XYZ file of N, CA and C in Angstrom:
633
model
N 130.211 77.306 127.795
C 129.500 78.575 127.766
C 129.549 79.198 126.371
N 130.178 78.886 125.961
C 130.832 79.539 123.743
C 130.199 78.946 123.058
N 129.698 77.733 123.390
C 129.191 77.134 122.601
C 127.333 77.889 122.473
N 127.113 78.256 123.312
C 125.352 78.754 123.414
C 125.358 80.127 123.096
N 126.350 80.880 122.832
C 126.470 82.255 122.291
C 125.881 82.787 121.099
N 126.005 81.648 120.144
C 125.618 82.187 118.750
C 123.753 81.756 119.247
N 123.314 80.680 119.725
C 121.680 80.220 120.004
C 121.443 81.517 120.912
N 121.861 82.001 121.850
C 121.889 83.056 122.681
C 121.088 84.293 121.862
N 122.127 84.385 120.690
C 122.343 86.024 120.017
C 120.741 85.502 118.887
N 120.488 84.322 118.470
C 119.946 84.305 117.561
C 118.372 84.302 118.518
N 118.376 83.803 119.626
C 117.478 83.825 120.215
C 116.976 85.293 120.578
N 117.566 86.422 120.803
C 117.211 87.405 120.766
C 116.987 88.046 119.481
N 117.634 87.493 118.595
C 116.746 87.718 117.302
C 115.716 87.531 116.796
N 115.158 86.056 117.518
C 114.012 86.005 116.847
C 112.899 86.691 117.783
N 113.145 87.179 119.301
C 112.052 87.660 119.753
C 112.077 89.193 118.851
N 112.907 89.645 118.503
C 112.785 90.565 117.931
C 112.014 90.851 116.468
N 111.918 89.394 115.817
C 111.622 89.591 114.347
C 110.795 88.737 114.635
N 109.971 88.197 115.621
C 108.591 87.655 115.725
C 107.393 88.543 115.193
N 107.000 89.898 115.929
C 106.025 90.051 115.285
C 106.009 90.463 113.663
N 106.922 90.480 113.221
C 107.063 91.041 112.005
C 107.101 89.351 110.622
N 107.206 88.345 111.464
C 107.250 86.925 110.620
C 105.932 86.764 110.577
N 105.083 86.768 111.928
C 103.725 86.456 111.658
C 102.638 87.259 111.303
N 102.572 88.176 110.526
C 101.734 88.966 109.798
C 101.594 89.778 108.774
N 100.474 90.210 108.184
C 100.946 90.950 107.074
C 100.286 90.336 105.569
N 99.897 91.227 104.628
C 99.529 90.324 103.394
C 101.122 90.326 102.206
N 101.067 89.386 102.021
C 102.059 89.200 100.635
C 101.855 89.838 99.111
N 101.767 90.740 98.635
C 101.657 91.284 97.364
C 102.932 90.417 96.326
N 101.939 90.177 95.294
C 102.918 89.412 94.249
C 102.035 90.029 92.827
N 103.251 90.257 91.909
C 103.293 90.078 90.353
C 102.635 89.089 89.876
N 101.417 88.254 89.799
C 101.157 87.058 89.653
C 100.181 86.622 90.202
N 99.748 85.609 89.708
C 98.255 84.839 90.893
C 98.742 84.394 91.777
N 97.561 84.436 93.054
C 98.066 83.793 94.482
C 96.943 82.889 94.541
N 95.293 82.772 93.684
C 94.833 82.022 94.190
C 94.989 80.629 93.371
N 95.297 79.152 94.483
C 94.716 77.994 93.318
C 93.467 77.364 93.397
N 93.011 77.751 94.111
C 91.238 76.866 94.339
C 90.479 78.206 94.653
N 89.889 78.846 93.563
C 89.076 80.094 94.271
C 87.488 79.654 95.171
N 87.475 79.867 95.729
C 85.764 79.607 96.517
C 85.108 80.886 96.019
N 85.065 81.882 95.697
C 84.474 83.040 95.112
C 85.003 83.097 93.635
N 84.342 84.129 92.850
C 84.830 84.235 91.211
C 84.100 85.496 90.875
N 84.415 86.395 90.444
C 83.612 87.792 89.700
C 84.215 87.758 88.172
N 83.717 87.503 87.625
C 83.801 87.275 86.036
C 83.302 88.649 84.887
N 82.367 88.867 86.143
C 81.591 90.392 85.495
C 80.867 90.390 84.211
N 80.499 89.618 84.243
C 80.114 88.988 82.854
C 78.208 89.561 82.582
N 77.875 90.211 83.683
C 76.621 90.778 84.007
C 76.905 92.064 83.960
N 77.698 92.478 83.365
C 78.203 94.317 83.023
C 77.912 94.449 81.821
N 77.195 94.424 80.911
C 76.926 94.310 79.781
C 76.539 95.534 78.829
N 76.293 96.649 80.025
C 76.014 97.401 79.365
C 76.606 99.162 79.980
N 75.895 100.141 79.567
C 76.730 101.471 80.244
C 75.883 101.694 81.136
N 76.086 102.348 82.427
C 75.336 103.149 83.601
C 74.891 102.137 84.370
N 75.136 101.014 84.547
C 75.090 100.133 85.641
C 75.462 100.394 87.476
N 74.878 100.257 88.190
C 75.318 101.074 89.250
C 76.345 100.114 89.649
N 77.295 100.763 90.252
C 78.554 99.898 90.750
C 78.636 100.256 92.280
N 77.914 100.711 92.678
C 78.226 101.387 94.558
C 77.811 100.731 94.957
N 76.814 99.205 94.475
C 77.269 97.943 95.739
C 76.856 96.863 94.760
N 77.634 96.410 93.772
C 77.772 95.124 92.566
C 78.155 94.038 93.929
N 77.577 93.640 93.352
C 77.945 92.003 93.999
C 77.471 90.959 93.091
N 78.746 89.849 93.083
C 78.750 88.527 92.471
C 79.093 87.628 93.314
N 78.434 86.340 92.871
C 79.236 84.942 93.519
C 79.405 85.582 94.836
N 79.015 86.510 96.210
C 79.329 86.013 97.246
C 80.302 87.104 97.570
N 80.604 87.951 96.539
C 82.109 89.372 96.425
C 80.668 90.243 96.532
N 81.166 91.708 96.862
C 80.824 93.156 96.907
C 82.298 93.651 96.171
N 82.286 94.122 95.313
C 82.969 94.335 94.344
C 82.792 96.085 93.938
N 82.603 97.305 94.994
C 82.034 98.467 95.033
C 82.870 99.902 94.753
N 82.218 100.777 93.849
C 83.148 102.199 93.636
C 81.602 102.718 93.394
N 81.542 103.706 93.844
C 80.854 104.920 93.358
C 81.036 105.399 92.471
N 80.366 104.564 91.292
C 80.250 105.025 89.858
C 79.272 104.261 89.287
N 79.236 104.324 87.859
C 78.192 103.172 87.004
C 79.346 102.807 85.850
N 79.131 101.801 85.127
C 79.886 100.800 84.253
C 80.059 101.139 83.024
N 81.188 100.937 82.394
C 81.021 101.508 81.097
C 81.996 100.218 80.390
N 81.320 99.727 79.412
C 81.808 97.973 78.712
C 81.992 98.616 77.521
N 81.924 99.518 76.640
C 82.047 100.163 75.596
C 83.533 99.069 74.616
N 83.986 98.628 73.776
C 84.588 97.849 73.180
C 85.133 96.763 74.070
N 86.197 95.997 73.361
C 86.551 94.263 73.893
C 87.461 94.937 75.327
N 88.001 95.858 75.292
C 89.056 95.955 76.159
C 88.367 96.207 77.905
N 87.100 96.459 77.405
C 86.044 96.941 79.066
C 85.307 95.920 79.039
N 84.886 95.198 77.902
C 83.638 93.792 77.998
C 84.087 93.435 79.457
N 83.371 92.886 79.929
C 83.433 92.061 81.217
C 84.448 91.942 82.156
N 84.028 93.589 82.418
C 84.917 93.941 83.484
C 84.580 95.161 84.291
N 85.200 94.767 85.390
C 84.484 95.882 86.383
C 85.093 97.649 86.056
N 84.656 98.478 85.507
C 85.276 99.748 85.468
C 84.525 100.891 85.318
N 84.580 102.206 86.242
C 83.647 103.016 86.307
C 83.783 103.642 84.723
N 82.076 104.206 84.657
C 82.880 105.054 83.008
C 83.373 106.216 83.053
N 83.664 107.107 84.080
C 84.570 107.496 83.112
C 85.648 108.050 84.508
N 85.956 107.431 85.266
C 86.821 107.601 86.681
C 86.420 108.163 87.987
N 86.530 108.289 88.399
C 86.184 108.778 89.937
C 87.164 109.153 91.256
N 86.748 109.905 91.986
C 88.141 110.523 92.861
C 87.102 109.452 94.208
N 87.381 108.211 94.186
C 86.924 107.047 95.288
C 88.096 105.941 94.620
N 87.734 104.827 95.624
C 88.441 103.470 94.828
C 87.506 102.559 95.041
N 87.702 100.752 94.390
C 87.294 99.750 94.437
C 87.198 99.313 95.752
N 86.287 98.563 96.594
C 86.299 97.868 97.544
C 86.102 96.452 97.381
N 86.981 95.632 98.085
C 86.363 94.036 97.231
C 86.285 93.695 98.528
N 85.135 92.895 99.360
C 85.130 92.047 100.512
C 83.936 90.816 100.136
N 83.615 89.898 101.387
C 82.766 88.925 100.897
C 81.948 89.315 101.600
N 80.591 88.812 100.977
C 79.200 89.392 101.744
C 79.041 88.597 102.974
N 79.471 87.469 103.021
C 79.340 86.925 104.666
C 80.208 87.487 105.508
N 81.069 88.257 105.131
C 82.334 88.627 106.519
C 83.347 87.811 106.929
N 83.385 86.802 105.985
C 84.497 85.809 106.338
C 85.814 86.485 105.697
N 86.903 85.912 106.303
C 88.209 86.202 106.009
C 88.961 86.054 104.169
N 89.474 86.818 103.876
C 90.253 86.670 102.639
C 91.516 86.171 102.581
N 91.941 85.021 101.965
C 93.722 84.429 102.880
C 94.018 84.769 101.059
N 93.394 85.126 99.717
C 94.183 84.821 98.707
C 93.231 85.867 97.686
N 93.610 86.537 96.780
C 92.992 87.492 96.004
C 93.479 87.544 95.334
N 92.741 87.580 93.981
C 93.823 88.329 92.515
C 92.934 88.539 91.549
N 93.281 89.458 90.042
C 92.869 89.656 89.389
C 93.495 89.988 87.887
N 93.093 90.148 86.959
C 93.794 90.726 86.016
C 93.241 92.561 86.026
N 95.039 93.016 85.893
C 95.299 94.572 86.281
C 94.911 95.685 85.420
N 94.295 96.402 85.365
C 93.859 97.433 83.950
C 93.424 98.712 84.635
N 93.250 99.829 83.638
C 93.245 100.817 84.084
C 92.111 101.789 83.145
N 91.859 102.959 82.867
C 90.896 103.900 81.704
C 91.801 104.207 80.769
N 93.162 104.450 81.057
C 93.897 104.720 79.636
C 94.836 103.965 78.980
N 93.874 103.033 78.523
C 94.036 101.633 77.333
C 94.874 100.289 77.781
N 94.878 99.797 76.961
C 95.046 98.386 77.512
C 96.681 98.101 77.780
N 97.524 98.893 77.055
C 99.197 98.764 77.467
C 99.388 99.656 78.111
N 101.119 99.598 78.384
C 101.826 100.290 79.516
C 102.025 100.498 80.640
N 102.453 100.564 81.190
C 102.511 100.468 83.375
C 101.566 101.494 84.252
N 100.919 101.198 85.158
C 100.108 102.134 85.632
C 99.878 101.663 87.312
N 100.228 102.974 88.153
C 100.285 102.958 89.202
C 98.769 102.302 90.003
N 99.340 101.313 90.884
C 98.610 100.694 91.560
C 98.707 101.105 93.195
N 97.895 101.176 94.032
C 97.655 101.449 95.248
C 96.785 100.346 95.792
N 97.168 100.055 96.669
C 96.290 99.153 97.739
C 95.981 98.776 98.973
N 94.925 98.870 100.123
C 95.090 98.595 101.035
C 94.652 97.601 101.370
N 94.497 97.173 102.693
C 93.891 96.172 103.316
C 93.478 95.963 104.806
N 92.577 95.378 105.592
C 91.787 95.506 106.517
C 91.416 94.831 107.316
N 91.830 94.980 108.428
C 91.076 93.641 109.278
C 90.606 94.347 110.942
N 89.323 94.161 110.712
C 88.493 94.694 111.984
C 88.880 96.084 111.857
N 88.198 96.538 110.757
C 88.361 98.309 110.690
C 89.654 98.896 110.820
N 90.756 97.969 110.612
C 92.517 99.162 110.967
C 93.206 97.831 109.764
N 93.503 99.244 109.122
C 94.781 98.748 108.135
C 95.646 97.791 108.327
N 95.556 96.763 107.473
C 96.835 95.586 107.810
C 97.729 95.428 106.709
N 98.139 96.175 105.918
C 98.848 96.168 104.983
C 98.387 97.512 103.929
N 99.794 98.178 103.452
C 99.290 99.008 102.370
C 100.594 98.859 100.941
N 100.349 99.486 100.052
C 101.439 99.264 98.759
C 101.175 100.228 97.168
N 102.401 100.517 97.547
C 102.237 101.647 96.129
C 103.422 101.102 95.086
N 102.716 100.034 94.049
C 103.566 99.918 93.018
C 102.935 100.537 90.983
N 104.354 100.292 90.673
C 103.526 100.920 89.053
C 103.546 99.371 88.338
N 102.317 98.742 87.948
C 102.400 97.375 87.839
C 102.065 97.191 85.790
N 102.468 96.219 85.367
C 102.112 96.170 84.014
C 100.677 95.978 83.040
N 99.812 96.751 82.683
C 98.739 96.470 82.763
C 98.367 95.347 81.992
N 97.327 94.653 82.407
C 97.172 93.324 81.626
C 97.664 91.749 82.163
N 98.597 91.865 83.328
C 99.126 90.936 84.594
C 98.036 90.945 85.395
N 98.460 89.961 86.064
C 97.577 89.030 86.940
C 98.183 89.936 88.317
N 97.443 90.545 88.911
C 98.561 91.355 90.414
C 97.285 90.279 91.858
N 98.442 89.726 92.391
C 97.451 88.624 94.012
C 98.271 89.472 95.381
N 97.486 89.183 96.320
C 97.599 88.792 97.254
C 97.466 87.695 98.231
N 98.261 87.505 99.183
C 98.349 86.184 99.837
C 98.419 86.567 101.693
N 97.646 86.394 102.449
C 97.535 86.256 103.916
C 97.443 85.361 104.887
N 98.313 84.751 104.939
C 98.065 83.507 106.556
C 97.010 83.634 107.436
N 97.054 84.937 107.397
C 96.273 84.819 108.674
C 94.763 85.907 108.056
N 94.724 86.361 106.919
C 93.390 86.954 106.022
C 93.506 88.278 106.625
N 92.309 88.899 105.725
C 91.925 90.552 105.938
C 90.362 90.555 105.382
N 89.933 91.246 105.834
C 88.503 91.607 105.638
C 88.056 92.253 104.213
N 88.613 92.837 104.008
C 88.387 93.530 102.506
C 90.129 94.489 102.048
N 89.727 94.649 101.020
C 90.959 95.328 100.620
C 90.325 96.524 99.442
N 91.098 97.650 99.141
C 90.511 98.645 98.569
C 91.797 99.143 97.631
N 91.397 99.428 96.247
C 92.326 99.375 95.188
C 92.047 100.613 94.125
N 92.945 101.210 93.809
C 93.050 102.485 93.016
C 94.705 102.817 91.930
N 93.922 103.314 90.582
C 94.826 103.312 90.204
C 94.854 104.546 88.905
N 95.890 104.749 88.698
C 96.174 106.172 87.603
C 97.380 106.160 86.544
N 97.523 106.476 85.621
C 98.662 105.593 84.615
C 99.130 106.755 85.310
N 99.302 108.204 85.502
C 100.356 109.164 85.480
C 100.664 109.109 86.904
N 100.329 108.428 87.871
C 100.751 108.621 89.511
C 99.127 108.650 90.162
N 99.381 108.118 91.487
C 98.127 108.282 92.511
C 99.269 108.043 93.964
N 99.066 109.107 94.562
C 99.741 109.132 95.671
C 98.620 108.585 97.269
N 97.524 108.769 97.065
C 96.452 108.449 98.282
C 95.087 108.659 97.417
N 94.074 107.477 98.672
C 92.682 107.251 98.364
C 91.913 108.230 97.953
N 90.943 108.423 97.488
C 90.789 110.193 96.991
C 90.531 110.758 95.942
N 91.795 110.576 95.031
C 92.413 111.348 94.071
C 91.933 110.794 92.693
N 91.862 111.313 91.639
C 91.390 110.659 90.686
C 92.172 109.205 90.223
N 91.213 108.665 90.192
C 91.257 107.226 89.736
C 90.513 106.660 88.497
N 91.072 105.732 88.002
C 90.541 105.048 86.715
C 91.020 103.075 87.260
N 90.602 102.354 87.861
C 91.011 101.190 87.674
C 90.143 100.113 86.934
N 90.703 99.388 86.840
C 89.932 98.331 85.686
C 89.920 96.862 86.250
N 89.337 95.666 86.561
C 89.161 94.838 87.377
C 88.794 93.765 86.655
N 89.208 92.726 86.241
C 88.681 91.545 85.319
C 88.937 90.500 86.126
N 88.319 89.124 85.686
C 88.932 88.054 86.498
C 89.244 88.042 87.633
N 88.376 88.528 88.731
C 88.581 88.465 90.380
C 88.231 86.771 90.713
N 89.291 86.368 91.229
C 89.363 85.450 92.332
C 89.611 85.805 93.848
N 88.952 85.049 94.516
C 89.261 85.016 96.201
C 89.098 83.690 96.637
N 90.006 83.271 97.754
C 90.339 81.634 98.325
C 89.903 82.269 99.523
N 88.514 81.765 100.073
C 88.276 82.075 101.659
C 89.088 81.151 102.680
N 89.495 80.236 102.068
C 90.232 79.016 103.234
C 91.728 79.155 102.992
N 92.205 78.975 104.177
C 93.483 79.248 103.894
C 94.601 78.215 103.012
N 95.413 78.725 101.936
C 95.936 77.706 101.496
C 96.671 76.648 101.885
N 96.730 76.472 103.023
C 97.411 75.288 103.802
C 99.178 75.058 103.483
N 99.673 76.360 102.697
C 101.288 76.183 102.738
C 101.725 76.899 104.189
N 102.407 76.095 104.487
C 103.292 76.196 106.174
C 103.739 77.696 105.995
N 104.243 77.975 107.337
C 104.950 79.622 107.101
C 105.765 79.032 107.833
N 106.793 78.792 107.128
C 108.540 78.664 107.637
C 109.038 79.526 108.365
N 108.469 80.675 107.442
C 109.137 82.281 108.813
C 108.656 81.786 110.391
N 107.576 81.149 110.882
C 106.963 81.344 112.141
C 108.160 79.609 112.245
N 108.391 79.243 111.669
C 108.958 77.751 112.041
C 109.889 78.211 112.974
N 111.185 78.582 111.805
C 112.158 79.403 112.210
C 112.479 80.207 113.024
N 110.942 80.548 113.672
C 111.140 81.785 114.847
C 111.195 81.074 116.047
N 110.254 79.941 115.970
C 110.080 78.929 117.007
C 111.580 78.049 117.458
N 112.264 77.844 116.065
C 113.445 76.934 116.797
C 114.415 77.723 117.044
N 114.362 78.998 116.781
C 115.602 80.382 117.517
C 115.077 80.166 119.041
N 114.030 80.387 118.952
C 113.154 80.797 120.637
C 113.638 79.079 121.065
N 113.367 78.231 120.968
C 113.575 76.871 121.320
C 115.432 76.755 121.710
N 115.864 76.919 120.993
C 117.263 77.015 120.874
C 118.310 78.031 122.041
N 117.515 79.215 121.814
C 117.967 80.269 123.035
C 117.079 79.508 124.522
N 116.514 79.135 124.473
C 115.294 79.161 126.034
C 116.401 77.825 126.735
N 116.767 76.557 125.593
C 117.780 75.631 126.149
C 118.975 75.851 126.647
N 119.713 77.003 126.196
C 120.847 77.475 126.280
C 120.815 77.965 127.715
N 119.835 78.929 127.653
C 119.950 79.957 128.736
C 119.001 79.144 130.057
N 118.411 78.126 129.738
C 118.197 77.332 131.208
C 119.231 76.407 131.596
N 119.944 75.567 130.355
C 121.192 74.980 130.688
C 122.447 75.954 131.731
N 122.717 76.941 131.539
C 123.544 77.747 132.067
C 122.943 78.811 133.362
N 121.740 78.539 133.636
C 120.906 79.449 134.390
C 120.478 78.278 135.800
N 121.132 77.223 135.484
C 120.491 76.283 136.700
C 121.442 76.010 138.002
N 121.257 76.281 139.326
C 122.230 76.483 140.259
C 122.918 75.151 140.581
N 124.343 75.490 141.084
C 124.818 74.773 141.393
C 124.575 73.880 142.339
């Protein structure tokens, strides 16, 4: 009977930390995509007053309620309202298919160095599936990563603080990638949940069967 105690205890662990293994997007410092199927390069921003309230490239809607302002090397070919807006970025794909991988290089309206608060959400079937308030380095690559995808995600940012959607914003958007297929790395977390649950269910039918 001592011996199934610890599979016992862990087995109620994992029903407990099940829904929390299988969902959710991954925010990382870094790229998440390696094979993009989409690309926004922005390379069709070329000039000032471009409407940006529904840009679309390659297959992205890439949208803020504003127009474009490319004014020297540091805005060339890149998505950024001119001169900020109290809205944010929306990035989804025009077919409605799922997003499992996103990233971009990070920038903001007040210049090309220093750290500047990032906000982000994300979406699946109209209700939030992830949100995140970090101050990220401008000029990094900032990804996301989803097993299981999100519909669009919406991004805002302010070098001095942005606490919610809304509020004045300045973000800057270069180099968008998106991976519509999922990257095919395993999720160990859901492995692991399976051989707790496997482990407790043996225990407790071994000791649960009548004499």
């Amino acid at each position: 009977m001592k011996s199934c105690l610890l599979p016992r205890l862990l087995f109620i662990l994992a029903l407990i930390s099940a829904p929390v293994a299988l969902a959710g997007p991954i925010f990382l410092n870094g790229a998440t995509v390696t094979s993009a199927t989409n690309q926004a390069t922005f390379d069709s921003l070329t000039s000032n007053g471009i409407d940006l309230s529904n840009y679309t490239e390659d297959g992205l809607r890439i949208a803020v309620n504003d127009t474009s302002y490319t004014v020297g090397t540091y805005y060339d070919s890149s998505h950024y309202g001119i001169s900020g807006n109290n809205h944010w970025v929306t990035i989804e794909l025009l077919s409605g298919d799922k997003i499992f991988d996103l990233d971009f290089e990070f920038g903001d309206g007040w210049g090309p160095t220093g750290d500047s608060n990032l906000i982000w959400e994300t979406f699946v079937d109209g209700s939030s599936s992830g949100f995140g308030d970090v101050f990220i380095t401008k000029g990094t690559t900032v990804g996301w990563s989803d097993s299981f995808g999100f519909d669009s995600i919406r991004v805002a940012s302010n070098f001095y603080g942005i606490d919610s959607f809304g509020e004045y914003q300045a973000i800057r958007i270069e180099n968008l990638r998106v991976s519509a297929t999922p990257s095919g790395v395993p999720d160990h977390s859901n492995t692991l949940v399976l051989g707790l649950l496997g482990a407790g269910v043996f225990c407790f039918g071994r000791f649960s069967r009548p004499n």
